[in-house]
PDB file of C-alpha atoms (C1' of nucleotides) in Angstrom:
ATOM      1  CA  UNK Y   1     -12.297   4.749 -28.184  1.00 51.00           C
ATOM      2  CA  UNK Y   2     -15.471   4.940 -29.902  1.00 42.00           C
ATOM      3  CA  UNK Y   3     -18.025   6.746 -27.543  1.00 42.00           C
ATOM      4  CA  UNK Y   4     -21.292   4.941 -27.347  1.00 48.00           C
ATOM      5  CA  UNK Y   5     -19.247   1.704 -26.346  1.00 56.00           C
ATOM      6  CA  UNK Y   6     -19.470   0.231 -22.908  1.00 52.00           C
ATOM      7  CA  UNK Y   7     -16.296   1.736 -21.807  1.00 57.00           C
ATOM      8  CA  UNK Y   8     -16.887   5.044 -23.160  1.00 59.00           C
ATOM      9  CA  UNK Y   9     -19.726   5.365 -20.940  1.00 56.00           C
ATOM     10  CA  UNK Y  10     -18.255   3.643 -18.101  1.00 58.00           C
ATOM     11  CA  UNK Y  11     -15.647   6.771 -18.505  1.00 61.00           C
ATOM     12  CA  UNK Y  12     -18.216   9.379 -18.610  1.00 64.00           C
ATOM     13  CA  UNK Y  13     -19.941   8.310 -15.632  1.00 65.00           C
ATOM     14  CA  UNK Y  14     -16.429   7.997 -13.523  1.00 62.00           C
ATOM     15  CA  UNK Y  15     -15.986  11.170 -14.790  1.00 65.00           C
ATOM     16  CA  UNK Y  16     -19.719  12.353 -13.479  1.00 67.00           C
ATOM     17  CA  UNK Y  17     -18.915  10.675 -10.248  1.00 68.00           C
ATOM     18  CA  UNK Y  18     -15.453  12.355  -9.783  1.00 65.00           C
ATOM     19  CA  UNK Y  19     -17.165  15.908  -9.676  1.00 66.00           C
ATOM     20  CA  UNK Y  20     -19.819  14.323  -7.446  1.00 68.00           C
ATOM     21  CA  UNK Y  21     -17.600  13.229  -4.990  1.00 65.00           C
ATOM     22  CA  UNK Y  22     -15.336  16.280  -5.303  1.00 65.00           C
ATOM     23  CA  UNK Y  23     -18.288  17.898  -4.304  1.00 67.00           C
ATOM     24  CA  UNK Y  24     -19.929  15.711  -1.471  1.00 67.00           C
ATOM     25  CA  UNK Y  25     -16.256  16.247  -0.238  1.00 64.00           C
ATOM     26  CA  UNK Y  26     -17.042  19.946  -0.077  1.00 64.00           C
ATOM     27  CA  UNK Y  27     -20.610  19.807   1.266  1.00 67.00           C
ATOM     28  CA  UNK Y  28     -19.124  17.081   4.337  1.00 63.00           C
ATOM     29  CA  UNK Y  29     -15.893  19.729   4.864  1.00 61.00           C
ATOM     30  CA  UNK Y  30     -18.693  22.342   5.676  1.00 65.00           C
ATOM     31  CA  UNK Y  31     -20.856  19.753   7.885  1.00 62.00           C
ATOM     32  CA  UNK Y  32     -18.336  18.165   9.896  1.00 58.00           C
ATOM     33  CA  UNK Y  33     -14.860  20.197  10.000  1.00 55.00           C
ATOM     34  CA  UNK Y  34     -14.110  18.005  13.225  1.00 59.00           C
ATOM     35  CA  UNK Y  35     -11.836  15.012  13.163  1.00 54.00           C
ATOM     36  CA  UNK Y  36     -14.445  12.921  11.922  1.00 55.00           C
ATOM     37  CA  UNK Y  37     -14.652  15.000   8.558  1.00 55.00           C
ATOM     38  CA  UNK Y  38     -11.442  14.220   7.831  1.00 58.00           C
ATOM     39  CA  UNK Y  39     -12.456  10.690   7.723  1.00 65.00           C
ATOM     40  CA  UNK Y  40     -15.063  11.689   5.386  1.00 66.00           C
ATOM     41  CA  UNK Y  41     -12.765  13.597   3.180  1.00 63.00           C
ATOM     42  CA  UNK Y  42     -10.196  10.163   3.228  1.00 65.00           C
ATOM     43  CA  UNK Y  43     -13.321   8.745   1.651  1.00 70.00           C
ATOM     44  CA  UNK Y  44     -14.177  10.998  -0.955  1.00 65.00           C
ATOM     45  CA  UNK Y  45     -10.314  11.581  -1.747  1.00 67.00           C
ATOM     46  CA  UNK Y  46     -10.303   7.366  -2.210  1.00 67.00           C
ATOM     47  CA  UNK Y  47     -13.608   7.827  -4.278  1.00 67.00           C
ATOM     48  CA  UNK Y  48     -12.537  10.290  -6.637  1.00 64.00           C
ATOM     49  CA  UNK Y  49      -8.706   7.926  -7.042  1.00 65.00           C
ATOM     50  CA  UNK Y  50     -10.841   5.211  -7.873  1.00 64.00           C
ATOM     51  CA  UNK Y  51     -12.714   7.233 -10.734  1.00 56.00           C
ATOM     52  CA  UNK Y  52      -9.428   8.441 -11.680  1.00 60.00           C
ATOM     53  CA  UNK Y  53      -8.054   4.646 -12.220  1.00 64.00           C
ATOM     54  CA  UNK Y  54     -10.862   3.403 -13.918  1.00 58.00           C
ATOM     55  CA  UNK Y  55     -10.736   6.354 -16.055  1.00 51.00           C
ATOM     56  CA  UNK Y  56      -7.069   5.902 -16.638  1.00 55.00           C
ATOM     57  CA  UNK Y  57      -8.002   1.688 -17.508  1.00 56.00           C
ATOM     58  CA  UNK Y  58     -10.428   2.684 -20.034  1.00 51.00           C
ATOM     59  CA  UNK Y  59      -8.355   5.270 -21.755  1.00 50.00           C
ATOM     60  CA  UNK Y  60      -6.097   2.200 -22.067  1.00 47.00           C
ATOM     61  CA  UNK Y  61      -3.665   4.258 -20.787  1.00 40.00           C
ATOM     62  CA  UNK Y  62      -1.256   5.070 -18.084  1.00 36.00           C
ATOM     63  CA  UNK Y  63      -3.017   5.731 -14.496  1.00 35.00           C
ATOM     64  CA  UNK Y  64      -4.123   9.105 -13.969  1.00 32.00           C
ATOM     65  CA  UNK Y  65      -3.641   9.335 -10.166  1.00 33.00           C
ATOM     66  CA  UNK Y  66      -0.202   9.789 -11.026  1.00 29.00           C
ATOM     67  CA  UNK Y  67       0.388   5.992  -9.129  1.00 31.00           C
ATOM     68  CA  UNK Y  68       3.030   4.188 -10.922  1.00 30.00           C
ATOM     69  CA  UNK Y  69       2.013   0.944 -12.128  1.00 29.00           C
ATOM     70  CA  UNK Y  70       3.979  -1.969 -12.985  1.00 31.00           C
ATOM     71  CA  UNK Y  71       4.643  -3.108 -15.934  1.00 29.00           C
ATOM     72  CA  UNK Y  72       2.709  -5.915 -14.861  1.00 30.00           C
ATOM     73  CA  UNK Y  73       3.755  -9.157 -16.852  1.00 31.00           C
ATOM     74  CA  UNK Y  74       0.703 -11.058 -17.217  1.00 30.00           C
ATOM     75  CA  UNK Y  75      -0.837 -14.364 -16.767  1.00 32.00           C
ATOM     76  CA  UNK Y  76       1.018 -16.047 -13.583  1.00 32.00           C
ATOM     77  CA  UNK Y  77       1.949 -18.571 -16.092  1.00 32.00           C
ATOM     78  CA  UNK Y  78       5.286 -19.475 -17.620  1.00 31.00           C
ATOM     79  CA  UNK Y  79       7.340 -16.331 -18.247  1.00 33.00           C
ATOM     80  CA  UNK Y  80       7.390 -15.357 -14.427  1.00 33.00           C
ATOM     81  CA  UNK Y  81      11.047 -13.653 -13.498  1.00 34.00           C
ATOM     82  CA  UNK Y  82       9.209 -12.364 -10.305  1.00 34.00           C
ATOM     83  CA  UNK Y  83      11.127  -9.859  -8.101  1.00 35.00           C
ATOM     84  CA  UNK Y  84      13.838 -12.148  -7.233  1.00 33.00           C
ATOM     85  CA  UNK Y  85      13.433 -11.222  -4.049  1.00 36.00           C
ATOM     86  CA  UNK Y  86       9.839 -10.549  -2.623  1.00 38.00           C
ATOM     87  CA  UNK Y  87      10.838 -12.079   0.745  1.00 37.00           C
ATOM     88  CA  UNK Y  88      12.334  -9.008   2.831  1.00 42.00           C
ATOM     89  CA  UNK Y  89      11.479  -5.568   1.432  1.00 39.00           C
ATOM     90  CA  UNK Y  90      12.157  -4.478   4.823  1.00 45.00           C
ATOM     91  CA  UNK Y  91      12.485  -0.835   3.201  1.00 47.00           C
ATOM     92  CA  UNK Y  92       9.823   1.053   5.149  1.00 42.00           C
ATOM     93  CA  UNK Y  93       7.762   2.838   3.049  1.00 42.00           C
ATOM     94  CA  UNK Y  94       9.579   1.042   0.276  1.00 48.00           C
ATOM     95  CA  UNK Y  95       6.718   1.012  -2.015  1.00 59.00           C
ATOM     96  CA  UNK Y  96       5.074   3.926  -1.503  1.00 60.00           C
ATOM     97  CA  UNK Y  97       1.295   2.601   0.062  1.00 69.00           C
ATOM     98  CA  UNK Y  98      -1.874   4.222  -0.395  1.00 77.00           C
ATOM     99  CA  UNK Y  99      -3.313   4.750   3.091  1.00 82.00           C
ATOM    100  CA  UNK Y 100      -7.068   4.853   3.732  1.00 83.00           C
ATOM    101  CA  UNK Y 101      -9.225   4.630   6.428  1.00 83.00           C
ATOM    102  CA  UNK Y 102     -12.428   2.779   6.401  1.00 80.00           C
ATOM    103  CA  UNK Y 103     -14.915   0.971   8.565  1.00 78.00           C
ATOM    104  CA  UNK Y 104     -14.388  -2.491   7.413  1.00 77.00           C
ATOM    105  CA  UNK Y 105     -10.965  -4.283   6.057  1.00 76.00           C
ATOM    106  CA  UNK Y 106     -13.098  -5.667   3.389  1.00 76.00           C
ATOM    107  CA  UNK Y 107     -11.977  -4.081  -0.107  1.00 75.00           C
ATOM    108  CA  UNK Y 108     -12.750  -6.646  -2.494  1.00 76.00           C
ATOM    109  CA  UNK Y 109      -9.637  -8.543  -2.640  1.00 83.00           C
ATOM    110  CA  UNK Y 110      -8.780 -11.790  -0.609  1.00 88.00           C
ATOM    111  CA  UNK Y 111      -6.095 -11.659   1.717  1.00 91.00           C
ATOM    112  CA  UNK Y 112      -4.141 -13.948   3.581  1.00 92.00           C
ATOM    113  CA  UNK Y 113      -3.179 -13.070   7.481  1.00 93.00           C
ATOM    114  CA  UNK Y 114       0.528 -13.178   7.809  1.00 93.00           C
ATOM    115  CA  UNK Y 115       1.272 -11.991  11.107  1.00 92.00           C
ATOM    116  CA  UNK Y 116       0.137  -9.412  13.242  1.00 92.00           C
ATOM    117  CA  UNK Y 117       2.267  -6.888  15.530  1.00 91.00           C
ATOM    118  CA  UNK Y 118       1.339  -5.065  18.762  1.00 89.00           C
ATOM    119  CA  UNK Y 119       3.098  -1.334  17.770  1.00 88.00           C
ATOM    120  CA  UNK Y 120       4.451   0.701  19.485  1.00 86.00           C
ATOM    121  CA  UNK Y 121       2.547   3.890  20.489  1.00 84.00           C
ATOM    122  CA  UNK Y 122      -0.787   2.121  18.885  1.00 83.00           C
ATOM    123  CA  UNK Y 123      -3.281   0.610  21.254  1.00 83.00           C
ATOM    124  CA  UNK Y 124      -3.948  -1.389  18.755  1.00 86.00           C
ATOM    125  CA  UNK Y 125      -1.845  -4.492  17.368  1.00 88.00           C
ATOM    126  CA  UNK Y 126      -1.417  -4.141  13.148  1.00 92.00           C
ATOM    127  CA  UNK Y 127      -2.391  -6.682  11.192  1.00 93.00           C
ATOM    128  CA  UNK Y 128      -0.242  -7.881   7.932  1.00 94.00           C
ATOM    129  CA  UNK Y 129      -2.353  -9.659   4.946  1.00 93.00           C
ATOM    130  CA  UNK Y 130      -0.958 -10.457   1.511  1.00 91.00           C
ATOM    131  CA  UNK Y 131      -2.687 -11.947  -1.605  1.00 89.00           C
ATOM    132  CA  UNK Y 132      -3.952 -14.717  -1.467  1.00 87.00           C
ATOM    133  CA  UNK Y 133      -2.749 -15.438  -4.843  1.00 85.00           C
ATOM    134  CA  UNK Y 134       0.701 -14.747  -3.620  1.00 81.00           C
ATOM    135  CA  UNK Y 135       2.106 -17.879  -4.830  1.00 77.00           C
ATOM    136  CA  UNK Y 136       0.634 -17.100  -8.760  1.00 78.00           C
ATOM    137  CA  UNK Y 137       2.873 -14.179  -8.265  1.00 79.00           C
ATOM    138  CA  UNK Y 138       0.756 -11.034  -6.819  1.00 82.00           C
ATOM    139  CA  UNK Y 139       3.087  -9.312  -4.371  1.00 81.00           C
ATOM    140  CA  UNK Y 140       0.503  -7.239  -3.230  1.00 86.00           C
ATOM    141  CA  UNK Y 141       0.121  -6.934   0.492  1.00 90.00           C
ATOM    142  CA  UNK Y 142      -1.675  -4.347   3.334  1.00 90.00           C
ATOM    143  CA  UNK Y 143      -1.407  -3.538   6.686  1.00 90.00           C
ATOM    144  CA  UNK Y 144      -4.617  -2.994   8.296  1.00 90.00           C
ATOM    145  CA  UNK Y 145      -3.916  -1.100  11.589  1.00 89.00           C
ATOM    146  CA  UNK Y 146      -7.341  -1.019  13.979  1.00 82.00           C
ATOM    147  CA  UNK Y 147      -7.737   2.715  15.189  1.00 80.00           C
ATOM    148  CA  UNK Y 148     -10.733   2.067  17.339  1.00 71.00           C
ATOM    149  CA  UNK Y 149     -13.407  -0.311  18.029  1.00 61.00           C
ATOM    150  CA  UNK Y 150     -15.477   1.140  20.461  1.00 61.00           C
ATOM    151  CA  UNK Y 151     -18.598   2.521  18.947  1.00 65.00           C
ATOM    152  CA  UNK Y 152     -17.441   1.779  15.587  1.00 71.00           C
ATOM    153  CA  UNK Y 153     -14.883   0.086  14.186  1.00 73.00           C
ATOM    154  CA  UNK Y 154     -11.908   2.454  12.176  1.00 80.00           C
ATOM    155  CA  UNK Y 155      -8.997   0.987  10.298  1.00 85.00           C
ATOM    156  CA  UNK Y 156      -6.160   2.510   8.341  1.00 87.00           C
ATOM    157  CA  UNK Y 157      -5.342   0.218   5.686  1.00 88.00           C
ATOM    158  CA  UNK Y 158      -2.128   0.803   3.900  1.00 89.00           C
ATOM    159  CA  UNK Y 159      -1.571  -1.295   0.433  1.00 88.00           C
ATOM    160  CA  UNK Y 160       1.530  -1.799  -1.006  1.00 86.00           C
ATOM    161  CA  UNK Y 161       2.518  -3.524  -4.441  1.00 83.00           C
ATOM    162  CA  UNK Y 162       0.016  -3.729  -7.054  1.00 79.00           C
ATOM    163  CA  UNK Y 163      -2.308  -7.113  -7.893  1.00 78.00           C
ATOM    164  CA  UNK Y 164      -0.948  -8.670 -10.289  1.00 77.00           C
ATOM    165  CA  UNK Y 165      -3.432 -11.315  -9.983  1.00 72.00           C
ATOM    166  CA  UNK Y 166      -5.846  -9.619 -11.437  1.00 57.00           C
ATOM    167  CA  UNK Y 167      -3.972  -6.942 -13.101  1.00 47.00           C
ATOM    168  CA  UNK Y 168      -3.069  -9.085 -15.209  1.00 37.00           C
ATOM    169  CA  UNK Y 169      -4.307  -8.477 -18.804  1.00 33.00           C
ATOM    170  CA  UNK Y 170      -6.507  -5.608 -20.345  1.00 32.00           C
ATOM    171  CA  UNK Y 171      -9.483  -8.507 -20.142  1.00 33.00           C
ATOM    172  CA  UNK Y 172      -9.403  -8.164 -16.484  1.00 38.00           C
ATOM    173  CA  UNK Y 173      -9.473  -4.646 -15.666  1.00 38.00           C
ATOM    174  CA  UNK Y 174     -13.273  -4.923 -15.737  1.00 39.00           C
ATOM    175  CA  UNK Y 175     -12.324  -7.122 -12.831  1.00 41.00           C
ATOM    176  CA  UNK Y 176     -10.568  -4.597 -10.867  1.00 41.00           C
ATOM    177  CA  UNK Y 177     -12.356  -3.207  -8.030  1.00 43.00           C
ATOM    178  CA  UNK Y 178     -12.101   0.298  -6.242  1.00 43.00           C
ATOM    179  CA  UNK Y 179      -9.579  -0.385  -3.333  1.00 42.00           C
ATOM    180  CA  UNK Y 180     -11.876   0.350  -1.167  1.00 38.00           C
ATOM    181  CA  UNK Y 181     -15.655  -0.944  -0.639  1.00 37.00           C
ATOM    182  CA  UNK Y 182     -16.811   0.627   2.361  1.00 36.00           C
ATOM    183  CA  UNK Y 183     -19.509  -1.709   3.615  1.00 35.00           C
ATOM    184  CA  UNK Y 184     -21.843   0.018   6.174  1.00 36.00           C
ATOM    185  CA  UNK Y 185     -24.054  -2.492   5.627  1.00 34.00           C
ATOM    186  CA  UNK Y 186     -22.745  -4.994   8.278  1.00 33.00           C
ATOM    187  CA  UNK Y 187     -22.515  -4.850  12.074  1.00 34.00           C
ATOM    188  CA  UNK Y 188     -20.193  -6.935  14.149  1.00 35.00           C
ATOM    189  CA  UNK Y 189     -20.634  -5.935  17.122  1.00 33.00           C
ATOM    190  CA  UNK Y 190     -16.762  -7.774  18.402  1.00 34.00           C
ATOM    191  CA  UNK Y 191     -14.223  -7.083  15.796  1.00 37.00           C
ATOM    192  CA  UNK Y 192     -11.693  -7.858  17.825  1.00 35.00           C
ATOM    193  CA  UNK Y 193     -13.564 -11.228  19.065  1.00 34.00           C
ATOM    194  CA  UNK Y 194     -13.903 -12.029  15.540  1.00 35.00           C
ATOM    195  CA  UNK Y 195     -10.433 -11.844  14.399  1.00 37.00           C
ATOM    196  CA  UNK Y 196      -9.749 -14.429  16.637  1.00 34.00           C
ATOM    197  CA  UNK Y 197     -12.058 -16.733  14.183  1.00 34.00           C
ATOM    198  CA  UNK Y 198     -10.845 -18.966  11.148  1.00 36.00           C
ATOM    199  CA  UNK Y 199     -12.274 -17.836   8.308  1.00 35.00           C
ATOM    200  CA  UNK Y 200     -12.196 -20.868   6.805  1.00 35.00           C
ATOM    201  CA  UNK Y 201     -14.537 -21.641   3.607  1.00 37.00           C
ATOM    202  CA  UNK Y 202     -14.026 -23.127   0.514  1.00 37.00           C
ATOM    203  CA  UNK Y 203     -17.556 -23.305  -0.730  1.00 37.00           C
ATOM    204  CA  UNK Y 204     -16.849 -21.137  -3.464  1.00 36.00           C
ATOM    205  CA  UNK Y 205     -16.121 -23.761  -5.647  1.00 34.00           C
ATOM    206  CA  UNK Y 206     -16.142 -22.661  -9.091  1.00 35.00           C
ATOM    207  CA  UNK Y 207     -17.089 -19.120  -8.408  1.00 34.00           C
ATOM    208  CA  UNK Y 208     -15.209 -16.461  -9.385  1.00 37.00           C
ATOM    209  CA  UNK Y 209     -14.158 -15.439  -6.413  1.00 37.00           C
ATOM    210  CA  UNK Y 210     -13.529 -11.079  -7.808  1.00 36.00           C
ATOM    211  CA  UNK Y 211     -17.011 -10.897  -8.840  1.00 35.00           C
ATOM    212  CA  UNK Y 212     -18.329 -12.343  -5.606  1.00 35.00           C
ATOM    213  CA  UNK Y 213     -16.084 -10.315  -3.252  1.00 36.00           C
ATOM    214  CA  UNK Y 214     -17.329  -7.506  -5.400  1.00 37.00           C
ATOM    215  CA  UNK Y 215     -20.762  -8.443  -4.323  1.00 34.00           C
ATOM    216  CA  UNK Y 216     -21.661  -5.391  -2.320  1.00 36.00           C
ATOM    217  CA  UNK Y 217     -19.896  -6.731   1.871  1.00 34.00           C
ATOM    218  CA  UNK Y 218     -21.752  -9.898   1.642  1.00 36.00           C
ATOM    219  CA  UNK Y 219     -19.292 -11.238   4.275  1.00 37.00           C
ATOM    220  CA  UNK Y 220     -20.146  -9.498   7.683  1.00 36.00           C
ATOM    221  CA  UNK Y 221     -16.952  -7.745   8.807  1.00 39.00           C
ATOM    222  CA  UNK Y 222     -14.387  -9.729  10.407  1.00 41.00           C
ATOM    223  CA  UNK Y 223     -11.456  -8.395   9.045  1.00 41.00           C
ATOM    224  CA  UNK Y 224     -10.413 -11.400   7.651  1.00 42.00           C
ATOM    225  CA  UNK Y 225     -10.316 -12.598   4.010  1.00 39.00           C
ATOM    226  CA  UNK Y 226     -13.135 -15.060   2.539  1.00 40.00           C
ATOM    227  CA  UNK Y 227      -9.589 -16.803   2.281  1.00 40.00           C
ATOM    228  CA  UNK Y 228     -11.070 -19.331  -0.809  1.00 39.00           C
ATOM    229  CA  UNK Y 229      -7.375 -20.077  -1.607  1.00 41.00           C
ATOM    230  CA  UNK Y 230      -8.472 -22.924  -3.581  1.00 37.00           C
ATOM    231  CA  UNK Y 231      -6.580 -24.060  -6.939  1.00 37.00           C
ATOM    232  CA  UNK Y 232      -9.434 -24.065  -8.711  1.00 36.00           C
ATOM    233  CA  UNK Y 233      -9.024 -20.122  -9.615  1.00 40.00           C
ATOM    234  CA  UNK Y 234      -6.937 -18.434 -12.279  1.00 39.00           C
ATOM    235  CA  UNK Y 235      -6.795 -14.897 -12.354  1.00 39.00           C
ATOM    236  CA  UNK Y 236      -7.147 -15.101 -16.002  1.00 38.00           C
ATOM    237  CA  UNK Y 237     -10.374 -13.958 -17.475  1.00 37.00           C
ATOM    238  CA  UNK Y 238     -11.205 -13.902 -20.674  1.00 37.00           C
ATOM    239  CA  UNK Y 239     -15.299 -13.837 -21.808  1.00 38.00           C
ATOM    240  CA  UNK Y 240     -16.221 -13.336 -18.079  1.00 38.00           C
ATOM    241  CA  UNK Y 241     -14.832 -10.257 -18.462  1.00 37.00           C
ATOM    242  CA  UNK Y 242     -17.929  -8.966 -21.069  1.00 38.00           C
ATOM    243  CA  UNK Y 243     -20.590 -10.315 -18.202  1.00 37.00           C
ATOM    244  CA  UNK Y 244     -18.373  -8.204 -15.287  1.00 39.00           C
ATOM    245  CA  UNK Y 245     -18.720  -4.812 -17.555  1.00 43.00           C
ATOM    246  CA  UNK Y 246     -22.497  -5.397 -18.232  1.00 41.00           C
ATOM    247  CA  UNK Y 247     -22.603  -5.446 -14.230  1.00 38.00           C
ATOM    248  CA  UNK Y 248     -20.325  -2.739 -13.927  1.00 39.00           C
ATOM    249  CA  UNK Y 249     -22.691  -0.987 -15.891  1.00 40.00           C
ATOM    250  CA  UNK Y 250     -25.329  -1.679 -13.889  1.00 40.00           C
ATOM    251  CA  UNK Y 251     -23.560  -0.675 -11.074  1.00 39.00           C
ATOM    252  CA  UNK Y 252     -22.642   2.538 -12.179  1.00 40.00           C
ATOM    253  CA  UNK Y 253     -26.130   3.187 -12.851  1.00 40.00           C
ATOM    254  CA  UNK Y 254     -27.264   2.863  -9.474  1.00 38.00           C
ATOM    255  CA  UNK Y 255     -24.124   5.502  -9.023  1.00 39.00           C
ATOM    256  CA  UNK Y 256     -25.412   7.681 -11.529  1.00 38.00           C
ATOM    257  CA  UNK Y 257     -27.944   8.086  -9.308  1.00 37.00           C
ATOM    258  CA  UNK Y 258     -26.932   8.440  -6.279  1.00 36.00           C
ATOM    259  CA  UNK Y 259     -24.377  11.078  -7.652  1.00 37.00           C
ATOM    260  CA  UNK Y 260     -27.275  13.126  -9.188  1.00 41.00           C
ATOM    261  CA  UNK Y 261     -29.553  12.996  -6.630  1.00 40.00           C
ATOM    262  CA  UNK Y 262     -26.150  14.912  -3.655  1.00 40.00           C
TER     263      UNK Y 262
ATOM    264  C1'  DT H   1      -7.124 -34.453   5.376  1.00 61.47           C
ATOM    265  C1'  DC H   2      -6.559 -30.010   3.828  1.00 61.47           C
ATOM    266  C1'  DT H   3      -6.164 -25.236   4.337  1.00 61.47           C
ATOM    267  C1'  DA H   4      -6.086 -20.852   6.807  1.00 61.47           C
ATOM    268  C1'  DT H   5      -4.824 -18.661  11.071  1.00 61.47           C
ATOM    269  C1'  DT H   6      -2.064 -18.002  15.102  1.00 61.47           C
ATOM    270  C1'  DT H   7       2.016 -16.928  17.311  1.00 61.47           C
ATOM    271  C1'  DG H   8       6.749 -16.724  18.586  1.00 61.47           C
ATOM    272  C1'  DA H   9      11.157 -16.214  16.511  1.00 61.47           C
ATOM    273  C1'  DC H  10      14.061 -14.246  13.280  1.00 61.47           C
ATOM    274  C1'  DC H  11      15.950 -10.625  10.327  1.00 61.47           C
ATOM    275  C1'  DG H  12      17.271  -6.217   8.787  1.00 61.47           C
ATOM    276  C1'  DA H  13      16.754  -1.150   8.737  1.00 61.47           C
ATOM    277  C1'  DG H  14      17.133   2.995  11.308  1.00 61.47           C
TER     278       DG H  14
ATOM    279  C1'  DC S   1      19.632  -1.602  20.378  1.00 61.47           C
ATOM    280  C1'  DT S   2      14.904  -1.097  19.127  1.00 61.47           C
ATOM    281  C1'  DC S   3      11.202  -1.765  16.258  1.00 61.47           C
ATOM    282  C1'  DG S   4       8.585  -3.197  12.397  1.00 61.47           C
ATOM    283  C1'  DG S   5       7.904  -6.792   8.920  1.00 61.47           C
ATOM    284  C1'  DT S   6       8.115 -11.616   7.617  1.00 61.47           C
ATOM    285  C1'  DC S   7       8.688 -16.549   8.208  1.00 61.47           C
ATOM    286  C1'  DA S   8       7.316 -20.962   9.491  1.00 61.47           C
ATOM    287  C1'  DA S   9       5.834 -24.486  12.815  1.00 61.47           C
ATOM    288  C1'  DA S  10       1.894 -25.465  15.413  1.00 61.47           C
ATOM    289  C1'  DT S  11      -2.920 -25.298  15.811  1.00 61.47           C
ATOM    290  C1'  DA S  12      -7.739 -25.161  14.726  1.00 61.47           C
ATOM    291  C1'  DG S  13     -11.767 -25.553  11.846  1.00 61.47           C
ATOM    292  C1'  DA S  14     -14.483 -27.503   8.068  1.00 61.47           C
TER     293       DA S  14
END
DNA sequence: TCTATTTGACCGAG
DNA sequence: CTCGGTCAAATAGA
């Protein structure tokens, strides 16, 4: 890969931000060695997985964070021999999930409620979300498990399956967002009030809805997926993918900084 | 009217 | 048998 190009630097500054993060882990280990520093260690552990994926995508490679991927077949169109059987993968722990923790479900992917389960042992009940492109043949789904919501709202999230929906081709990796976007920007004050709500809205329109889920939490926390399950979306991107890198970029610059200035 | 969420029931693994 | 995960009908909101 020819360094000067987009990716290359997109690569070097994951790469800046992986030692950055390895080392705000450090300097938080030292501040906080309490419960809540483990927290902040889940963080910068996600942080420096995320680095390590979008390094892997730009190598054009195979993922670095030694996660399997899929061969993923692309495009939900035509050739789709889909597990046969997506239904009951009762198999716990089947796929292996990523766990994290964060203060907000919102990760940059729409999900679709399913169901939700009181646990046993949990105060809390677990909640059960899947793609909302499901039926264009992303199996990927999470359990979002509330840990508190007193002061301030804590969730384990575990994903399993990968998103094929926008996993689909190398166009749309630009697409692909860190698992996790920790948003501390917003403040419901009654998560559990606002689960009860219907999330309902389809103004998104022609929108794409990764690039405005990307949008840094612009829906307050409720848990609950934008849910813009309109038709009107393909996962397929093609030139929008050049406009998503040239705001990656920007993006990352803003990260440059932040990393520099720990 | 359409779509997402809710909620109880069902199913299968342990 | 118990428990966790999923399904699907009913319901609610825009």
């Amino acid at each position: 890969m020819a360094l000067g190009s987009p990716a290359a630097v997109v690569q070097e500054l994951m790469a800046m931000g992986q030692q950055s993060a390895a080392h705000l882990g450090e300097l938080l280990r030292a501040v906080s060695p309490t419960a809540l520093g483990e927290q902040h260690q889940e963080l910068t552990a996600e942080i420096l997985r995320c680095c390590g994926r979008v390094i892997a995508a730009l190598s054009g490679g195979s993922t670095a964070t030694g996660k399997k991927r899929k061969a993923v077949e692309l495009g939900g169109a035509a050739s789709s021999s889909l597990p046969a059987t997506p239904s009951k993968r009762r198999g716990r722990g089947a796929e292996a999930a990523r766990e994290i923790k964060s203060d907000t479900t919102e990760d940059g992917y729409i999900w679709r409620k399913y169901g939700q389960k009181d646990i046993n042992g949990c105060k809390h009940r677990r909640l059960y979300y899947r793609c909302a492109f499901r039926d264009q043949g992303c199996g990927a789904t999470r359990r979002v498990q509330l840990l508190s919501q007193e002061d301030m709202p804590a969730f384990a999230i575990a994903y399993y399956g990968d998103h094929t929906c926008r996993d689909g081709g190398a166009a749309s990796q630009e697409q692909a967002m860190p698992p996790t976007v920790v948003d501390h920007g917003s403040s419901n004050a009654a998560p559990a009030a606002a689960w009860g709500g219907t999330g309902t809205d389809r103004n998104m329109g022609s929108a794409t809805p990764a690039l405005l889920a990307v949008g840094v939490g612009q829906r307050s926390f409720d848990g609950d997926a934008p849910s813009e399950t309109s038709q009107g979306w393909s996962p397929a991107f093609s030139s929008e993918a050049e406009l998503g890198m040239s705001e990656l970029l920007d993006g990352f610059r803003d990260w440059e900084y932040v990393f520099n200035s720990v």
